[in-house]
């Protein structure tokens, strides 16, 4: 078969010897291997026997299959793979939809509901095509396209994706990016230890190959390179203005166009005309420094984790790390051995669950399988996606019949989770009751962003040069950090791992819509948008990763972006093909959506009264940041715009 015709997920043909293949199989995910065998042999019996995954669990690549069962599967697969190799790596006809459904249920260890099969199928791309690629026809004329300049704000994962789709639609567009390249959060967050905590083979564009990752949860430099490579591959760079910041965007009702004011690195201000503006700024991009007395008085270098100062050599330094959320959790273990002393100031302990694959390199054998075994990497992706598909979001709902008065759990199931997470923390700190007491959270599990640990965080706390400080911070002085008990914790360097202005969407830009209203005035402390995407009074403005769309219960933000960009492209199509000038959500659609959102989110664990500090919550303790929707529900809502929910003119 000519390589040009080969499905990109079918794996590259190979001639490796038997021993090499056998060695590779020792390192693969057996459940994903068995699905690959169905493709490779055309025989469904691989998933119909007794050799099968036992339990679908996030980040368990073997799905609890006993070792002997795995060994038998490998033995059988080896013979089939050798035959396949010897016959020139020719694939039999592809499995049909029913068999694909069966394979999903096999990996899920449960029947996968008919309603969600299309979502997983779309994400798997087993036919080798990009199912969400934009293919507009004559209904949008070349003139209309040429006049529909789109400004995209930001070139992180979602802005880059937006650029790819706009290019496919043949629309003129400009991406304004304040830094010097693509990657967004994966460009900004260069602190030591920064890595993704959603499996890499899922945390990537669904339509791009994913067999190249060097670790199961890759570090920041590799992600940054990935986005740079995708930018180049899709030739989006020519449409980017790097080192340029959007200052404001103003809607002109008379012309039905946006005027976007941008400022270059040299301070020069320029205005760009656009019919459509798409915000792809990310929700966690503006660093938040704590309001601590004396913060300016510190004598040494002090910086935010997302503004890591590479010029500073931490060797032999006393470092104060203020904040121990997702960033701090990665930072401390990465620098602890280098610094003389590390004081970690943690206001609230974090829930975490064990993930032994968290720092694991993809071994050569698994990398071989990803390169060569048909559709293996796609099924490995499904293995990551299925348990994270939010199908069990009901576990995040506060049970009104459960006694939560002690603030420790919100339901029976949540108590079980508490015991599981708590056991991990206890097991790691059994020899340090002092640290155990400081580290056990006193709020329901999953109520803040749940972190993952392979032992690195809790082991780090036990190092002789590391001190976990749970006493509140009173002030910062030139010599270090003073806690409420009057103790001065001397430091040479302070790193603020204190998070981001999650509630301040599109901050600090001034976005002015109809009637001169600004987004900030309209939103105040309660940012809301239809589906988190479009906002009344702001015609032809769309947000990716807007209010109420961050994920605390599953999936990957890249998957979420693919849903949102899909919807936005459908909306733009409706606008242009319909010959309209502008579109805004109707008051009815917006009100119906937002009242449902408010009611739903208020019932969820993240809104629980026992959580005193959380970047999910606004200053009044209410939530407008994260999604309460099951992943398939939101996927369904964003497959295509509903024109009835919009006013066009
Ligand atoms: P974060 O989770 O909000 O953590 C901020 C830390 O700073 C918390 O420990 C917080 O304490 C503390 N803090 C904030 N203000 C403080 C103050 N005034 N005094 C004392 N302590 C203060 O921020 P983050 O760690 O940067 O993570 C933010 C989000 O970014 C995450 O939820 C996640 O979505 C994303 N992220 C992802 C990854 C990844 O994929 N691996 C890595 C990093 C970040 P409290 O807990 O008491 O508020």
XYZ file of C-alpha atoms and ligand atoms in Angstrom:
697
model
C 0.000 0.000 0.000
C 1.379 3.418 -0.896
C 2.193 5.467 2.181
C 0.327 8.485 0.841
C -2.968 6.589 1.039
C -2.325 5.209 4.471
C -4.523 6.368 7.307
C -2.228 8.516 9.504
C -3.324 6.575 12.586
C -2.684 3.165 11.030
C 0.919 3.145 12.245
C 4.042 3.108 10.133
C 4.895 -0.262 8.533
C 7.818 -1.987 10.214
C 10.304 -4.793 9.778
C 11.584 -5.113 13.338
C 12.625 -8.575 14.461
C 10.550 -10.747 16.778
C 12.635 -9.996 19.846
C 12.263 -6.253 19.363
C 8.510 -6.567 19.045
C 8.269 -8.874 22.054
C 10.294 -6.440 24.131
C 8.102 -3.551 23.017
C 4.945 -5.386 24.014
C 6.214 -5.630 27.584
C 5.759 -1.876 27.866
C 2.408 -1.263 26.205
C -1.044 -0.665 27.581
C -2.618 -4.089 27.114
C -6.230 -2.823 26.891
C -5.272 -0.431 24.051
C -3.183 -3.200 22.468
C -6.197 -5.512 22.305
C -8.204 -2.877 20.444
C -5.281 -2.366 18.079
C -5.311 -6.124 17.440
C -8.902 -5.904 16.211
C -7.762 -3.416 13.549
C -4.642 -5.389 12.760
C -6.341 -8.757 12.288
C -9.924 -7.782 11.479
C -10.956 -10.279 14.154
C -13.291 -9.005 16.900
C -12.631 -11.995 19.137
C -9.726 -10.083 20.718
C -12.260 -8.122 22.735
C -14.813 -10.878 23.237
C -12.908 -13.329 25.388
C -11.939 -13.502 29.033
C -8.857 -11.391 28.568
C -10.237 -7.944 29.206
C -9.804 -4.752 31.230
C -11.204 -5.080 34.721
C -11.817 -1.497 35.764
C -11.568 1.789 33.856
C -9.658 4.144 36.080
C -8.088 7.480 35.183
C -4.377 7.071 34.443
C -4.340 3.305 34.986
C -3.064 2.217 31.582
C -3.643 -1.476 32.346
C -7.179 -1.040 33.689
C -6.421 -3.351 36.632
C -5.724 -6.375 34.408
C -3.867 -9.044 36.401
C -0.250 -9.608 35.328
C -0.919 -13.159 34.023
C -3.784 -11.905 31.892
C -1.559 -9.176 30.473
C 1.186 -11.714 29.750
C -1.234 -13.970 27.873
C -2.524 -11.031 25.834
C 1.035 -10.072 24.923
C 1.873 -13.621 23.909
C -1.137 -13.852 21.614
C -0.590 -10.370 20.204
C 3.061 -11.109 19.413
C 2.128 -13.931 17.055
C -0.476 -11.757 15.311
C 1.905 -8.827 14.970
C 4.606 -11.047 13.481
C 2.100 -12.296 10.866
C 1.084 -8.732 10.139
C 4.705 -7.694 9.693
C 5.434 -10.679 7.463
C 2.475 -9.881 5.252
C 3.788 -6.351 4.663
C 1.684 -4.542 7.282
C -1.432 -4.651 5.139
C -4.540 -3.869 7.138
C -7.802 -5.772 6.736
C -11.000 -3.752 6.222
C -11.653 -1.256 9.020
C -14.055 -2.191 11.822
C -17.584 -0.883 11.329
C -19.424 1.470 13.705
C -20.979 -1.304 15.787
C -17.641 -2.931 16.420
C -16.102 0.440 17.249
C -18.881 0.934 19.797
C -18.115 -2.503 21.214
C -14.430 -1.595 21.491
C -15.352 1.552 23.410
C -17.451 -0.473 25.835
C -14.610 -2.984 26.143
C -12.192 -0.252 27.286
C -14.845 1.468 29.390
C -15.602 -1.830 31.123
C -19.249 -0.839 30.804
C -21.700 -0.346 27.983
C -20.998 3.065 26.461
C -24.287 4.848 25.995
C -25.415 5.305 22.377
C -25.778 9.023 23.019
C -22.099 9.561 23.798
C -20.610 7.255 21.178
C -20.579 10.011 18.509
C -18.561 12.282 20.805
C -15.879 9.677 21.353
C -15.960 8.657 17.698
C -15.453 12.271 16.638
C -12.486 12.550 18.972
C -10.928 9.253 17.847
C -10.738 10.209 14.145
C -10.376 6.542 13.214
C -11.017 7.309 9.556
C -7.927 9.481 9.564
C -9.823 12.648 8.687
C -10.156 15.780 10.803
C -13.876 15.554 11.519
C -14.137 19.200 12.531
C -12.196 20.665 9.626
C -14.078 23.583 8.101
C -15.429 23.016 4.630
C -17.612 25.906 3.591
C -19.082 25.967 0.120
C -20.314 28.666 -2.215
C -22.920 29.847 0.288
C -20.340 32.282 1.653
C -19.052 34.191 -1.333
C -15.443 35.208 -1.760
C -16.420 38.888 -1.361
C -18.202 38.247 1.911
C -15.250 36.273 3.199
C -12.788 38.940 2.169
C -14.774 41.550 4.083
C -15.063 39.427 7.228
C -11.749 40.152 8.897
C -11.524 38.395 12.264
C -9.315 39.470 15.138
C -8.368 36.698 17.531
C -6.981 37.741 20.895
C -4.269 35.354 22.033
C -2.220 32.579 20.467
C -2.380 29.921 23.136
C -3.866 26.529 22.385
C -7.328 27.967 21.701
C -6.200 30.973 19.645
C -3.998 28.765 17.510
C -6.852 26.320 16.997
C -9.127 29.230 16.057
C -6.548 30.357 13.510
C -6.418 26.875 11.971
C -10.200 26.812 11.584
C -10.439 30.376 10.242
C -7.786 29.563 7.656
C -9.760 26.482 6.605
C -12.839 28.694 6.227
C -10.899 31.063 3.997
C -11.472 34.053 6.262
C -8.918 36.808 6.694
C -7.771 36.943 10.300
C -5.150 38.383 12.596
C -4.088 36.824 15.870
C -2.853 39.376 18.360
C -0.474 37.820 20.858
C 1.225 39.734 23.644
C 4.208 37.406 23.927
C 6.742 36.534 21.254
C 5.221 33.239 20.123
C 2.539 30.575 20.360
C 1.720 28.466 23.381
C -0.074 30.750 25.840
C 0.065 29.290 29.308
C 2.709 26.819 28.102
C 4.872 29.731 27.074
C 4.277 31.818 30.189
C 4.680 29.139 32.834
C 8.358 28.273 32.703
C 8.784 27.584 36.400
C 10.828 24.475 37.203
C 8.674 21.367 37.298
C 5.839 22.788 35.163
C 4.062 19.959 33.397
C 0.570 19.073 32.260
C -1.551 17.000 34.601
C -3.982 15.708 31.995
C -2.517 12.761 30.065
C -0.499 14.114 27.127
C -2.025 11.742 24.614
C -5.358 13.353 25.391
C -4.114 16.889 26.136
C -3.395 17.689 22.489
C -5.394 18.485 19.379
C -7.580 15.531 18.404
C -6.691 15.943 14.734
C -2.929 15.966 15.203
C -0.699 12.917 15.707
C 0.125 12.259 19.329
C 2.613 9.413 19.270
C 5.569 11.741 19.807
C 5.216 12.646 23.494
C 8.272 11.712 25.525
C 6.420 11.463 28.847
C 2.885 10.502 29.765
C 2.456 13.972 31.317
C 4.957 16.117 29.479
C 6.850 19.078 30.781
C 6.343 22.639 29.671
C 9.170 22.935 27.099
C 7.791 20.017 25.098
C 4.299 21.499 25.096
C 5.628 24.863 24.041
C 7.500 23.234 21.129
C 4.347 21.332 20.190
C 2.328 24.524 19.791
C 5.175 26.149 17.871
C 5.287 23.155 15.532
C 1.528 23.211 14.964
C 1.699 26.952 14.277
C 4.293 26.279 11.618
C 2.583 23.236 10.121
C -0.686 25.101 9.575
C 1.126 28.264 8.510
C -0.752 30.361 11.011
C 2.321 32.408 11.943
C 1.885 34.732 8.985
C -1.418 35.872 10.505
C 0.062 36.551 13.932
C 1.188 39.827 15.397
C 3.440 38.816 18.251
C 4.670 41.136 20.996
C 1.441 43.034 20.549
C -1.265 43.541 23.119
C -4.949 44.327 22.676
C -5.726 47.451 24.649
C -9.373 47.817 23.717
C -12.043 46.777 21.262
C -14.995 49.015 20.487
C -18.134 48.101 18.590
C -19.395 50.663 16.086
C -23.126 50.236 15.667
C -23.174 52.410 12.536
C -20.714 50.281 10.608
C -21.337 46.971 12.355
C -17.627 46.503 12.912
C -15.124 46.321 15.726
C -12.251 48.727 16.138
C -9.458 46.906 17.908
C -6.729 49.017 19.467
C -3.402 47.255 19.842
C -0.073 48.279 21.324
C 3.244 46.933 20.104
C 6.325 46.239 22.184
C 7.647 49.698 21.254
C 4.502 51.272 22.705
C 3.126 52.272 19.322
C -0.652 52.065 19.170
C -2.492 50.897 16.082
C -6.126 50.258 15.239
C -7.345 47.158 13.423
C -10.762 46.874 11.805
C -12.681 43.627 12.301
C -16.141 42.252 11.691
C -15.675 39.615 14.318
C -13.595 39.415 17.478
C -12.755 36.116 19.123
C -11.273 36.178 22.588
C -8.858 33.318 23.134
C -7.052 34.910 26.050
C -7.283 31.949 28.385
C -8.814 32.273 31.818
C -5.648 31.680 33.815
C -3.234 34.092 32.245
C -3.166 37.226 34.412
C -0.995 36.504 37.465
C -2.504 37.401 40.798
C -0.177 38.694 43.456
C -1.390 38.449 47.031
C -2.313 41.546 48.990
C 0.244 41.235 51.746
C 1.516 44.220 53.704
C 5.069 45.146 52.833
C 5.141 43.091 49.640
C 7.141 45.831 47.911
C 9.695 46.044 50.690
C 11.377 42.686 50.144
C 15.091 43.192 49.519
C 15.672 40.256 47.149
C 14.168 39.121 43.878
C 10.436 38.405 44.056
C 8.349 37.160 41.159
C 5.215 35.228 40.239
C 5.496 31.578 39.206
C 4.153 32.493 35.751
C 6.886 35.122 35.383
C 9.802 32.914 36.341
C 13.075 34.808 36.491
C 15.632 32.641 34.661
C 18.452 34.970 35.593
C 18.335 33.880 39.217
C 20.445 30.974 40.354
C 18.602 29.367 43.263
C 21.545 27.228 44.331
C 22.358 27.892 47.950
C 19.501 30.401 48.328
C 16.787 30.549 50.961
C 13.551 30.553 49.008
C 10.091 31.443 50.237
C 7.357 29.935 48.095
C 4.052 31.575 48.833
C 1.193 29.434 47.570
C 0.916 25.690 47.103
C -1.833 25.050 44.588
C -1.320 23.387 41.205
C 1.769 25.468 40.354
C 3.333 25.342 43.797
C 2.843 21.588 43.928
C 5.072 21.189 40.902
C 7.546 23.917 41.739
C 8.629 22.905 45.251
C 9.744 19.335 44.449
C 11.637 20.631 41.403
C 13.742 23.143 43.348
C 13.971 21.612 46.816
C 17.251 19.811 46.181
C 18.882 22.864 44.702
C 18.073 25.503 47.288
C 19.589 25.851 50.706
C 16.222 26.213 52.381
C 12.658 26.225 51.107
C 9.797 27.661 53.145
C 6.443 26.726 51.631
C 3.594 28.918 52.799
C 0.376 27.026 52.277
C -2.893 28.647 53.312
C -5.122 25.664 52.492
C -3.984 22.051 52.089
C -4.846 20.481 48.753
C -6.582 17.241 47.987
C -4.577 14.972 45.724
C -4.773 11.470 44.373
C -1.963 9.089 43.512
C -0.778 8.868 39.920
C 2.311 6.758 39.515
C 2.609 7.649 35.831
C 2.824 11.367 36.560
C 6.571 11.759 35.983
C 7.046 8.652 33.826
C 8.820 8.759 30.493
C 7.097 6.870 27.687
C 9.331 3.784 27.486
C 10.832 2.816 24.147
C 8.483 -0.157 23.817
C 5.346 1.910 24.220
C 6.780 4.553 21.892
C 7.348 1.788 19.318
C 3.736 0.637 19.686
C 2.490 4.203 19.287
C 4.479 4.578 16.079
C 3.640 1.204 14.542
C 0.580 -0.547 15.914
C -2.586 0.396 14.043
C -4.753 2.859 15.981
C -3.049 1.930 19.251
C -2.415 5.587 20.141
C -6.033 6.484 19.369
C -7.338 3.833 21.752
C -4.758 4.864 24.310
C -6.265 8.343 23.990
C -9.742 6.910 24.566
C -8.392 5.187 27.669
C -7.448 8.661 28.986
C -10.628 10.352 27.817
C -13.332 7.936 28.913
C -12.781 8.104 32.695
C -12.377 11.886 32.351
C -15.494 12.411 30.280
C -17.452 13.754 33.208
C -19.924 10.894 32.995
C -19.837 10.695 36.762
C -20.333 14.419 37.350
C -23.240 13.540 39.622
C -20.558 12.657 42.175
C -19.807 16.378 42.303
C -23.348 17.294 43.303
C -24.118 18.054 46.944
C -26.569 15.454 48.213
C -29.278 17.427 50.047
C -29.992 14.374 52.213
C -26.390 13.960 53.320
C -25.257 15.509 56.586
C -22.482 17.866 55.483
C -22.521 19.994 58.602
C -18.910 19.111 59.441
C -17.837 20.326 55.977
C -15.879 17.160 55.263
C -17.933 15.589 52.457
C -21.008 16.303 50.379
C -22.343 12.803 49.745
C -21.767 9.158 50.512
C -19.676 8.772 47.355
C -17.691 11.871 48.246
C -16.938 10.326 51.669
C -15.544 7.282 49.897
C -13.371 9.560 47.770
C -12.272 11.312 50.932
C -11.162 8.014 52.426
C -9.257 7.081 49.255
C -7.489 10.440 48.887
C -6.873 10.595 52.642
C -5.325 7.122 52.653
C -2.798 8.234 50.085
C -1.769 11.270 52.131
C -1.636 9.209 55.340
C 0.397 6.461 53.702
C 2.995 8.946 52.532
C 3.236 10.799 55.827
C 2.839 7.888 58.239
C 6.261 8.666 59.682
C 5.531 12.380 60.055
C 2.364 12.939 62.097
C 3.226 16.646 62.329
C 3.110 17.007 58.524
C 0.100 14.745 58.258
C -1.899 17.041 60.479
C -0.867 20.061 58.426
C -1.554 18.356 55.103
C -4.982 16.776 55.544
C -7.603 19.026 53.935
C -10.628 19.956 56.000
C -13.090 20.404 53.168
C -14.727 17.936 50.758
C -12.481 16.234 48.217
C -12.606 17.632 44.671
C -14.020 20.949 45.939
C -10.868 22.771 44.794
C -8.820 21.653 41.831
C -7.707 18.133 42.688
C -3.984 17.591 42.280
C -1.985 14.500 41.483
C 0.964 13.097 43.293
C 3.417 10.322 42.590
C 5.017 10.897 45.966
C 7.007 13.906 44.841
C 5.031 16.528 46.772
C 4.668 14.701 50.066
C 8.248 13.428 49.924
C 9.431 16.954 49.276
C 7.744 18.153 52.463
C 9.867 15.688 54.452
C 13.204 16.925 53.170
C 15.383 18.394 55.923
C 15.745 21.737 54.150
C 12.011 22.123 53.487
C 9.552 23.666 55.900
C 5.794 23.648 55.427
C 4.343 26.769 57.005
C 0.604 26.779 57.632
C 0.556 29.802 59.901
C -0.916 32.848 58.163
C 1.314 35.514 56.679
C 1.326 38.765 58.577
C 3.635 40.833 56.372
C 6.638 40.821 54.130
C 9.776 42.639 55.294
C 13.101 43.208 53.536
C 14.545 40.054 55.166
C 11.678 37.676 54.419
C 8.179 36.687 55.458
C 6.709 37.270 58.899
C 3.898 34.963 59.988
C 1.020 35.730 62.356
C 2.944 34.191 65.259
C 5.649 36.827 64.809
C 8.233 34.448 63.365
C 10.457 35.856 60.614
C 11.139 33.308 57.882
C 14.282 34.674 56.308
C 14.519 34.460 52.547
C 16.761 35.540 49.683
C 14.099 34.993 47.010
C 10.302 34.960 47.070
C 8.227 33.145 44.506
C 4.517 33.855 44.476
C 2.757 30.716 43.272
C -0.483 32.471 44.100
C -2.534 31.805 41.008
C -4.398 33.943 38.510
C -7.236 36.449 38.155
C -9.612 33.718 37.123
C -12.745 35.817 37.578
C -11.463 38.755 35.501
C -12.094 37.538 31.971
C -10.425 39.611 29.241
C -8.614 41.629 31.892
C -7.209 44.297 31.555
C -8.688 45.087 28.120
C -11.575 47.479 27.676
C -14.218 45.869 25.483
C -17.037 48.256 24.620
C -20.231 46.986 23.063
C -23.614 48.413 22.087
C -24.624 51.664 23.745
C -21.118 52.230 25.037
C -21.389 49.535 27.719
C -18.136 47.834 28.646
C -17.809 44.151 29.410
C -16.460 45.017 32.809
C -19.500 47.173 33.637
C -21.919 44.593 32.333
C -20.254 41.683 34.056
C -19.093 43.226 37.303
C -18.374 40.305 39.604
C -20.636 37.989 37.615
C -19.215 37.277 34.156
C -21.684 35.270 32.083
C -22.114 34.311 28.465
C -24.428 32.049 26.499
C -22.608 28.693 26.623
C -19.702 30.726 27.976
C -19.223 31.990 24.421
C -21.431 34.962 23.465
C -22.624 37.970 25.402
C -25.674 40.230 24.990
C -24.737 43.756 23.828
C -21.499 42.500 22.318
C -22.311 41.646 18.692
C -19.982 39.361 16.774
C -17.846 38.784 19.868
C -17.133 35.194 20.827
C -15.109 33.804 23.722
C -13.180 30.579 23.819
C -12.660 29.460 27.442
C -15.043 32.181 28.567
C -17.094 32.397 31.766
C -18.343 29.135 33.203
C -16.334 26.890 30.895
C -13.215 25.975 32.832
C -13.164 22.302 33.739
C -12.826 20.948 37.247
C -14.373 17.571 36.620
C -12.758 16.079 33.562
C -11.820 16.139 29.893
C -9.051 18.373 28.652
C -9.225 22.066 27.931
C -8.072 21.370 24.402
C -11.109 19.158 23.893
C -13.237 21.948 25.381
C -11.657 24.454 22.982
C -12.358 22.175 20.025
C -16.037 22.178 21.041
C -16.149 25.957 21.449
C -14.279 26.788 18.267
C -16.537 24.387 16.396
C -19.562 26.315 17.697
C -18.015 29.696 16.918
C -17.253 28.662 13.355
C -20.833 27.478 12.980
C -22.045 30.838 14.315
C -19.815 32.754 11.908
C -21.112 30.613 9.068
C -24.675 31.444 10.069
C -23.794 35.132 10.192
C -22.063 35.268 6.840
C -24.133 32.771 4.869
C -27.287 34.480 6.106
C -26.072 37.845 4.839
C -26.356 39.348 8.312
C -24.361 42.202 9.712
C -24.235 41.088 13.304
C -25.471 38.572 15.825
C -26.002 38.648 19.589
C -27.668 36.115 21.849
C -31.331 36.827 22.536
C -32.253 37.857 26.071
C -34.424 34.737 26.373
C -31.658 32.344 25.375
C -29.111 34.090 27.568
C -31.419 34.227 30.592
C -32.501 30.628 30.208
C -28.906 29.449 29.959
C -27.516 31.571 32.769
C -30.314 30.828 35.211
C -29.821 27.128 34.546
C -26.078 27.607 35.008
C -26.520 29.446 38.317
C -28.885 26.858 39.661
C -26.678 23.974 38.594
C -23.329 25.319 39.745
C -24.732 26.286 43.153
C -25.488 22.602 43.798
C -21.965 21.456 43.060
C -19.124 20.628 45.401
C -17.027 23.565 44.167
C -19.601 25.995 45.585
C -19.697 24.283 48.970
C -19.712 26.631 51.940
C -16.754 24.849 53.551
C -14.358 26.041 50.820
C -13.042 29.331 52.108
C -10.484 30.097 49.400
C -10.788 29.003 45.805
C -9.970 30.663 42.516
C -13.170 29.122 41.198
C -15.141 31.501 43.446
C -15.591 35.255 43.076
C -15.109 37.705 45.920
C -18.642 36.922 47.132
C -18.026 33.195 47.133
C -20.132 32.530 44.019
C -18.953 30.666 40.943
C -18.872 31.984 37.382
C -15.684 30.316 36.237
C -16.187 26.584 35.846
C -18.580 24.334 34.004
C -21.207 22.256 35.782
C -22.108 20.359 32.617
C -21.288 16.755 31.755
C -18.723 16.817 28.954
C -21.057 15.095 26.427
C -23.843 17.580 27.207
C -21.651 20.567 26.417
C -20.244 18.780 23.379
C -23.822 18.296 22.147
C -24.726 21.951 22.717
C -21.687 23.169 20.819
C -21.935 20.943 17.746
C -23.725 23.715 15.859
C -25.124 27.122 16.701
C -28.880 27.321 17.215
C -29.912 30.389 15.177
C -33.083 30.673 17.263
C -30.902 31.689 20.182
C -29.577 34.750 18.346
C -30.815 38.082 17.104
C -29.415 38.922 13.686
C -29.456 42.226 11.910
P -3.975 28.238 42.733
O -4.334 26.843 42.553
O -5.035 29.270 42.864
O -3.036 28.270 43.988
C -2.652 29.476 44.545
C -1.982 29.216 45.863
O -1.643 30.457 46.444
C -2.906 28.529 46.855
O -2.150 27.734 47.694
C -3.510 29.704 47.584
O -4.040 29.386 48.837
C -2.297 30.590 47.702
N -2.645 31.964 47.911
C -3.288 32.801 47.066
N -3.424 34.008 47.625
C -2.839 33.937 48.836
C -2.667 34.859 49.891
N -3.123 36.113 49.816
N -2.030 34.427 51.005
C -1.585 33.158 51.097
N -1.727 32.243 50.142
C -2.341 32.639 49.020
O -3.027 28.771 41.563
P -2.049 27.899 40.648
O -1.339 26.959 41.495
O -1.276 28.808 39.795
O -3.067 27.113 39.744
C -4.153 27.793 39.120
C -4.773 26.903 38.081
O -3.884 26.810 36.984
C -5.012 25.486 38.507
O -6.206 25.295 39.206
C -5.012 24.791 37.180
O -6.261 24.946 36.549
C -3.958 25.536 36.403
N -2.637 24.863 36.508
C -2.503 23.652 35.900
C -1.312 22.982 35.974
C -1.178 21.657 35.309
O -1.880 21.271 34.415
N -0.264 20.881 35.719
C -0.244 23.521 36.664
C -0.412 24.756 37.274
C -1.617 25.414 37.192
P -5.574 28.932 48.953
O -5.619 27.541 48.419
O -5.883 29.059 50.374
O -6.369 29.884 48.098
